[in-house]
């Protein structure tokens, strides 16, 4: 349903400018987990077991994070950024098309994300304003853009807290947007939103540690993207011993579970999805430490 909704939201590839729209389709519709939309859907569905209907406002809002995530990946892969060649088991967008087309496709995806929020049916104006303001913060210098700047500068970081903040900007903040948007669609209050915000920071830390492990050469065949992109960069993986890594995983997962419980998601489908992800992360950690 997420993929169907994304296709509905994207301009048709045969619509001029066709090259731009084809690049957008190539980047967005490539194989992916759709984890961020799932987080929104499950955070929004906590009070009911009824399925989300195709084309619903919840699905449209859930797709916003995927549009933004894809836009960030396009930019992250550019030669002036990480200079990557492979993304999701395929040539990066700038290689398949061109650097200029990739940049414009990314810009248009970000523009489209705000348009989806503004035009989403059956969502009140105050919720749209809150979601838009949150997204602006997540994308900006305190979020994805700031994280990318810090990553490119690669200045030495002595404190683990500094690296954890970088991880939140690179990864956790968009998880935060995803779950908080789901909560807002359900009309949840400040206490639930605060708990989900804390959950996202912990979940993002575990996720980014996992991503650091995927950058390790032993995972080269299963990443679907370039590896050893973090060579020479200070990461938590480079600072942790295997025992410390397992401890960090355990602590962050415990915090994430506790915050889900506080948000009313102790035995929800959202919690089940998170546990599924944790099982994958822990398996990779064990392999790296063996």
Short mmCIF file of C-alpha atoms in Angstrom, two decimals:
data_model
loop_
_atom_site.label_atom_id
_atom_site.label_comp_id
_atom_site.label_asym_id
_atom_site.label_seq_id
_atom_site.Cartn_x
_atom_site.Cartn_y
_atom_site.Cartn_z
CA UNK A 1 0.00 0.00 0.00
CA UNK A 2 2.90 2.33 0.67
CA UNK A 3 4.35 1.67 -2.78
CA UNK A 4 0.95 2.18 -4.41
CA UNK A 5 0.51 5.48 -2.59
CA UNK A 6 4.00 6.64 -3.55
CA UNK A 7 3.18 5.98 -7.20
CA UNK A 8 0.01 8.04 -6.81
CA UNK A 9 1.94 10.94 -5.28
CA UNK A 10 4.80 11.03 -7.79
CA UNK A 11 4.34 12.84 -11.10
CA UNK A 12 3.88 10.31 -13.90
CA UNK A 13 7.22 9.43 -15.53
CA UNK A 14 5.84 10.26 -18.99
CA UNK A 15 4.87 13.78 -17.88
CA UNK A 16 7.35 16.50 -18.95
CA UNK A 17 10.02 17.04 -17.86
CA UNK A 18 10.22 13.29 -18.35
CA UNK A 19 13.91 12.92 -17.46
CA UNK A 20 13.36 14.54 -14.07
CA UNK A 21 10.24 12.53 -13.28
CA UNK A 22 11.89 9.29 -14.38
CA UNK A 23 14.78 10.01 -12.02
CA UNK A 24 12.33 10.58 -9.17
CA UNK A 25 10.61 7.26 -9.87
CA UNK A 26 13.96 5.49 -10.15
CA UNK A 27 15.09 6.77 -6.76
CA UNK A 28 11.83 6.41 -4.83
CA UNK A 29 10.54 3.14 -6.25
CA UNK A 30 13.79 1.21 -5.93
CA UNK A 31 13.77 -1.73 -3.49
CA UNK A 32 13.61 -0.53 0.09
CA UNK A 33 12.25 -1.52 3.51
CA UNK A 34 9.81 1.45 3.73
CA UNK A 35 10.63 1.45 7.43
CA UNK A 36 9.81 5.10 8.04
CA UNK A 37 6.31 4.95 6.52
CA UNK A 38 5.68 1.79 8.53
CA UNK A 39 6.62 3.62 11.71
CA UNK A 40 4.06 6.32 10.93
CA UNK A 41 1.33 3.84 10.06
CA UNK A 42 1.85 1.76 13.19
CA UNK A 43 2.16 4.78 15.46
CA UNK A 44 -1.13 6.06 14.04
CA UNK A 45 -2.90 2.72 14.37
CA UNK A 46 -2.29 2.07 18.06
CA UNK A 47 -5.93 2.54 19.11
CA UNK A 48 -7.48 0.18 16.56
CA UNK A 49 -6.78 -3.08 14.76
CA UNK A 50 -8.60 -1.95 11.61
CA UNK A 51 -6.47 -1.88 8.45
CA UNK A 52 -5.34 1.34 6.81
CA UNK A 53 -7.29 1.86 3.61
CA UNK A 54 -5.35 2.43 0.35
CA UNK A 55 -5.13 6.13 -0.53
CA UNK A 56 -6.07 7.24 2.97
CA UNK A 57 -4.73 10.40 4.54
CA UNK A 58 -2.70 8.25 6.96
CA UNK A 59 -0.93 6.52 4.08
CA UNK A 60 -0.27 9.83 2.34
CA UNK A 61 1.23 11.32 5.48
CA UNK A 62 3.27 8.15 6.04
CA UNK A 63 4.83 8.52 2.60
CA UNK A 64 6.19 11.99 3.42
CA UNK A 65 9.11 10.52 5.36
CA UNK A 66 9.97 8.19 2.46
CA UNK A 67 10.07 11.10 0.02
CA UNK A 68 12.39 13.01 2.34
CA UNK A 69 14.52 9.96 3.08
CA UNK A 70 14.98 9.26 -0.63
CA UNK A 71 15.86 12.90 -1.31
CA UNK A 72 18.54 12.72 1.38
CA UNK A 73 19.99 9.51 -0.09
CA UNK A 74 20.26 11.07 -3.54
CA UNK A 75 22.24 13.99 -2.12
CA UNK A 76 24.32 11.81 0.19
CA UNK A 77 25.52 9.71 -2.77
CA UNK A 78 26.71 12.65 -4.91
CA UNK A 79 30.42 12.95 -5.78
CA UNK A 80 30.65 16.13 -3.69
CA UNK A 81 29.26 14.22 -0.68
CA UNK A 82 30.03 10.51 -0.17
CA UNK A 83 30.82 9.85 -3.85
CA UNK A 84 28.91 6.56 -3.81
CA UNK A 85 28.18 4.36 -6.81
CA UNK A 86 25.61 1.82 -5.56
CA UNK A 87 22.36 2.36 -3.69
CA UNK A 88 19.73 -0.33 -3.08
CA UNK A 89 21.62 -2.77 -5.34
CA UNK A 90 21.47 -0.36 -8.29
CA UNK A 91 23.59 2.49 -9.65
CA UNK A 92 23.01 5.70 -7.73
CA UNK A 93 20.59 8.21 -9.22
CA UNK A 94 23.35 10.59 -10.30
CA UNK A 95 25.08 7.77 -12.18
CA UNK A 96 21.94 6.41 -13.81
CA UNK A 97 20.89 9.92 -14.90
CA UNK A 98 23.22 12.86 -14.18
CA UNK A 99 24.39 14.90 -11.21
CA UNK A 100 22.26 17.88 -12.17
CA UNK A 101 19.16 15.73 -12.66
CA UNK A 102 19.78 13.99 -9.34
CA UNK A 103 20.02 17.30 -7.48
CA UNK A 104 16.83 18.58 -9.08
CA UNK A 105 15.04 15.29 -8.41
CA UNK A 106 16.01 15.52 -4.74
CA UNK A 107 14.85 19.13 -4.54
CA UNK A 108 11.54 18.23 -6.15
CA UNK A 109 11.01 15.32 -3.75
CA UNK A 110 11.44 17.67 -0.79
CA UNK A 111 9.04 20.12 -2.41
CA UNK A 112 6.57 17.31 -3.03
CA UNK A 113 6.74 16.23 0.62
CA UNK A 114 5.47 19.61 1.81
CA UNK A 115 2.80 19.56 -0.87
CA UNK A 116 1.55 16.19 0.31
CA UNK A 117 1.16 17.56 3.83
CA UNK A 118 -0.60 20.72 2.68
CA UNK A 119 -3.03 18.89 0.38
CA UNK A 120 -3.70 15.87 2.60
CA UNK A 121 -7.47 15.36 2.94
CA UNK A 122 -9.22 14.79 6.27
CA UNK A 123 -6.41 16.36 8.31
CA UNK A 124 -7.13 19.57 10.20
CA UNK A 125 -5.11 22.70 9.53
CA UNK A 126 -3.43 22.79 12.96
CA UNK A 127 -2.08 19.25 12.49
CA UNK A 128 -0.76 20.13 9.03
CA UNK A 129 1.03 23.17 10.46
CA UNK A 130 2.56 21.11 13.27
CA UNK A 131 3.71 18.37 10.87
CA UNK A 132 5.17 20.92 8.42
CA UNK A 133 7.02 22.78 11.17
CA UNK A 134 8.40 19.52 12.52
CA UNK A 135 9.57 18.48 9.06
CA UNK A 136 11.29 21.82 8.54
CA UNK A 137 13.24 21.27 11.75
CA UNK A 138 14.09 17.66 10.83
CA UNK A 139 15.41 18.60 7.40
CA UNK A 140 17.26 21.75 8.48
CA UNK A 141 20.55 22.62 10.11
CA UNK A 142 19.53 20.99 13.40
CA UNK A 143 18.60 17.78 11.58
CA UNK A 144 19.53 16.10 8.30
CA UNK A 145 21.39 19.04 6.79
CA UNK A 146 23.35 19.68 9.97
CA UNK A 147 24.18 16.00 10.27
CA UNK A 148 25.46 15.92 6.71
CA UNK A 149 27.62 18.99 7.31
CA UNK A 150 29.16 17.44 10.42
CA UNK A 151 29.70 14.15 8.60
CA UNK A 152 31.51 15.87 5.74
CA UNK A 153 33.68 17.97 8.04
CA UNK A 154 34.68 14.81 9.93
CA UNK A 155 36.17 16.76 12.79
CA UNK A 156 37.59 14.65 15.62
CA UNK A 157 34.95 13.86 18.25
CA UNK A 158 36.21 12.88 21.67
CA UNK A 159 32.89 12.52 23.42
CA UNK A 160 30.49 9.73 22.57
CA UNK A 161 27.64 12.14 23.24
CA UNK A 162 28.78 14.22 20.25
CA UNK A 163 28.72 11.20 17.98
CA UNK A 164 25.32 10.18 19.32
CA UNK A 165 24.00 13.66 18.51
CA UNK A 166 25.37 13.31 14.98
CA UNK A 167 23.64 9.94 14.68
CA UNK A 168 20.37 11.51 15.79
CA UNK A 169 20.68 14.20 13.13
CA UNK A 170 21.57 11.70 10.41
CA UNK A 171 19.04 9.03 11.30
CA UNK A 172 17.04 9.42 14.50
CA UNK A 173 15.39 12.73 13.66
CA UNK A 174 13.53 11.30 10.65
CA UNK A 175 12.44 8.31 12.74
CA UNK A 176 11.19 10.89 15.24
CA UNK A 177 9.23 12.68 12.55
CA UNK A 178 7.72 9.39 11.40
CA UNK A 179 6.37 8.23 14.75
CA UNK A 180 5.37 11.68 15.99
CA UNK A 181 3.43 12.29 12.78
CA UNK A 182 1.53 9.07 13.39
CA UNK A 183 0.75 10.20 16.93
CA UNK A 184 -0.42 13.60 15.73
CA UNK A 185 -2.78 12.01 13.24
CA UNK A 186 -4.32 10.13 16.16
CA UNK A 187 -4.68 13.34 18.18
CA UNK A 188 -2.22 12.16 20.84
CA UNK A 189 -1.06 14.63 23.48
CA UNK A 190 2.30 16.01 24.55
CA UNK A 191 3.15 13.12 26.89
CA UNK A 192 2.87 10.52 24.14
CA UNK A 193 4.77 12.69 21.66
CA UNK A 194 7.57 13.21 24.19
CA UNK A 195 7.86 9.47 24.82
CA UNK A 196 7.92 8.71 21.08
CA UNK A 197 10.57 11.39 20.58
CA UNK A 198 12.79 9.70 23.16
CA UNK A 199 12.05 6.31 21.60
CA UNK A 200 13.17 7.60 18.20
CA UNK A 201 16.49 8.83 19.56
CA UNK A 202 17.24 5.43 21.11
CA UNK A 203 16.01 3.51 18.07
CA UNK A 204 18.02 5.78 15.77
CA UNK A 205 21.17 5.13 17.80
CA UNK A 206 20.75 1.37 17.43
CA UNK A 207 19.95 1.74 13.75
CA UNK A 208 23.03 3.89 13.08
CA UNK A 209 25.28 1.49 14.96
CA UNK A 210 23.90 -1.21 12.70
CA UNK A 211 24.60 0.98 9.67
CA UNK A 212 28.19 1.41 10.88
CA UNK A 213 28.50 -2.36 10.99
CA UNK A 214 27.12 -2.66 7.46
CA UNK A 215 29.91 -0.33 6.35
CA UNK A 216 32.38 -2.92 7.63
CA UNK A 217 33.85 -5.07 4.84
CA UNK A 218 32.46 -8.36 6.19
CA UNK A 219 28.95 -7.19 5.30
CA UNK A 220 29.81 -6.10 1.76
CA UNK A 221 27.62 -8.66 0.01
CA UNK A 222 24.41 -7.83 1.90
CA UNK A 223 24.28 -4.04 2.09
CA UNK A 224 23.11 -3.14 -1.40
CA UNK A 225 25.34 -0.08 -1.29
CA UNK A 226 29.01 0.91 -1.15
CA UNK A 227 30.90 -0.19 1.96
CA UNK A 228 33.82 1.36 3.88
CA UNK A 229 32.37 4.82 3.23
CA UNK A 230 33.19 5.66 6.85
CA UNK A 231 36.87 4.80 6.58
CA UNK A 232 38.86 7.41 8.50
CA UNK A 233 35.75 8.80 10.22
CA UNK A 234 35.15 8.69 13.95
CA UNK A 235 32.18 6.42 14.64
CA UNK A 236 30.95 4.71 17.78
CA UNK A 237 31.93 1.44 16.17
CA UNK A 238 35.54 2.63 16.00
CA UNK A 239 35.44 3.58 19.70
CA UNK A 240 33.68 0.51 21.11
CA UNK A 241 35.16 -2.84 21.99
CA UNK A 242 32.88 -5.75 21.00
CA UNK A 243 31.74 -6.00 24.63
CA UNK A 244 30.99 -2.27 24.79
CA UNK A 245 29.12 -2.50 21.50
CA UNK A 246 26.84 -5.20 22.87
CA UNK A 247 26.31 -3.11 26.00
CA UNK A 248 25.40 -0.02 23.97
CA UNK A 249 22.98 -2.07 21.91
CA UNK A 250 21.35 -3.49 25.02
CA UNK A 251 21.04 -0.12 26.78
CA UNK A 252 19.57 1.68 23.75
CA UNK A 253 17.10 -1.11 23.10
CA UNK A 254 15.97 -1.10 26.73
CA UNK A 255 15.40 2.66 26.55
CA UNK A 256 13.47 2.33 23.31
CA UNK A 257 11.22 -0.35 24.79
CA UNK A 258 10.58 1.72 27.92
CA UNK A 259 9.60 4.79 25.90
CA UNK A 260 7.28 2.71 23.72
CA UNK A 261 5.63 1.45 26.89
CA UNK A 262 5.20 5.04 28.12
CA UNK A 263 3.62 5.95 24.79
CA UNK A 264 1.10 3.12 25.09
CA UNK A 265 2.79 0.82 22.57
CA UNK A 266 4.05 -1.93 24.88
CA UNK A 267 2.31 -4.73 22.94
CA UNK A 268 1.40 -2.93 19.73
CA UNK A 269 2.29 -3.70 16.13
CA UNK A 270 4.80 -0.85 16.38
CA UNK A 271 6.56 -2.68 19.22
CA UNK A 272 6.51 -5.90 17.16
CA UNK A 273 8.17 -4.13 14.22
CA UNK A 274 10.82 -2.67 16.51
CA UNK A 275 11.58 -6.09 18.00
CA UNK A 276 11.94 -7.50 14.50
CA UNK A 277 14.49 -4.81 13.70
CA UNK A 278 16.34 -5.38 16.97
CA UNK A 279 16.68 -9.08 16.16
CA UNK A 280 18.40 -8.18 12.89
CA UNK A 281 20.65 -5.63 14.59
CA UNK A 282 21.68 -8.03 17.35
CA UNK A 283 22.51 -10.75 14.86
CA UNK A 284 24.88 -8.40 13.05
CA UNK A 285 26.48 -7.33 16.32
CA UNK A 286 27.16 -10.93 17.27
CA UNK A 287 28.73 -11.63 13.91
CA UNK A 288 30.98 -8.57 14.16
CA UNK A 289 32.08 -9.51 17.66
CA UNK A 290 32.78 -13.15 16.85
#
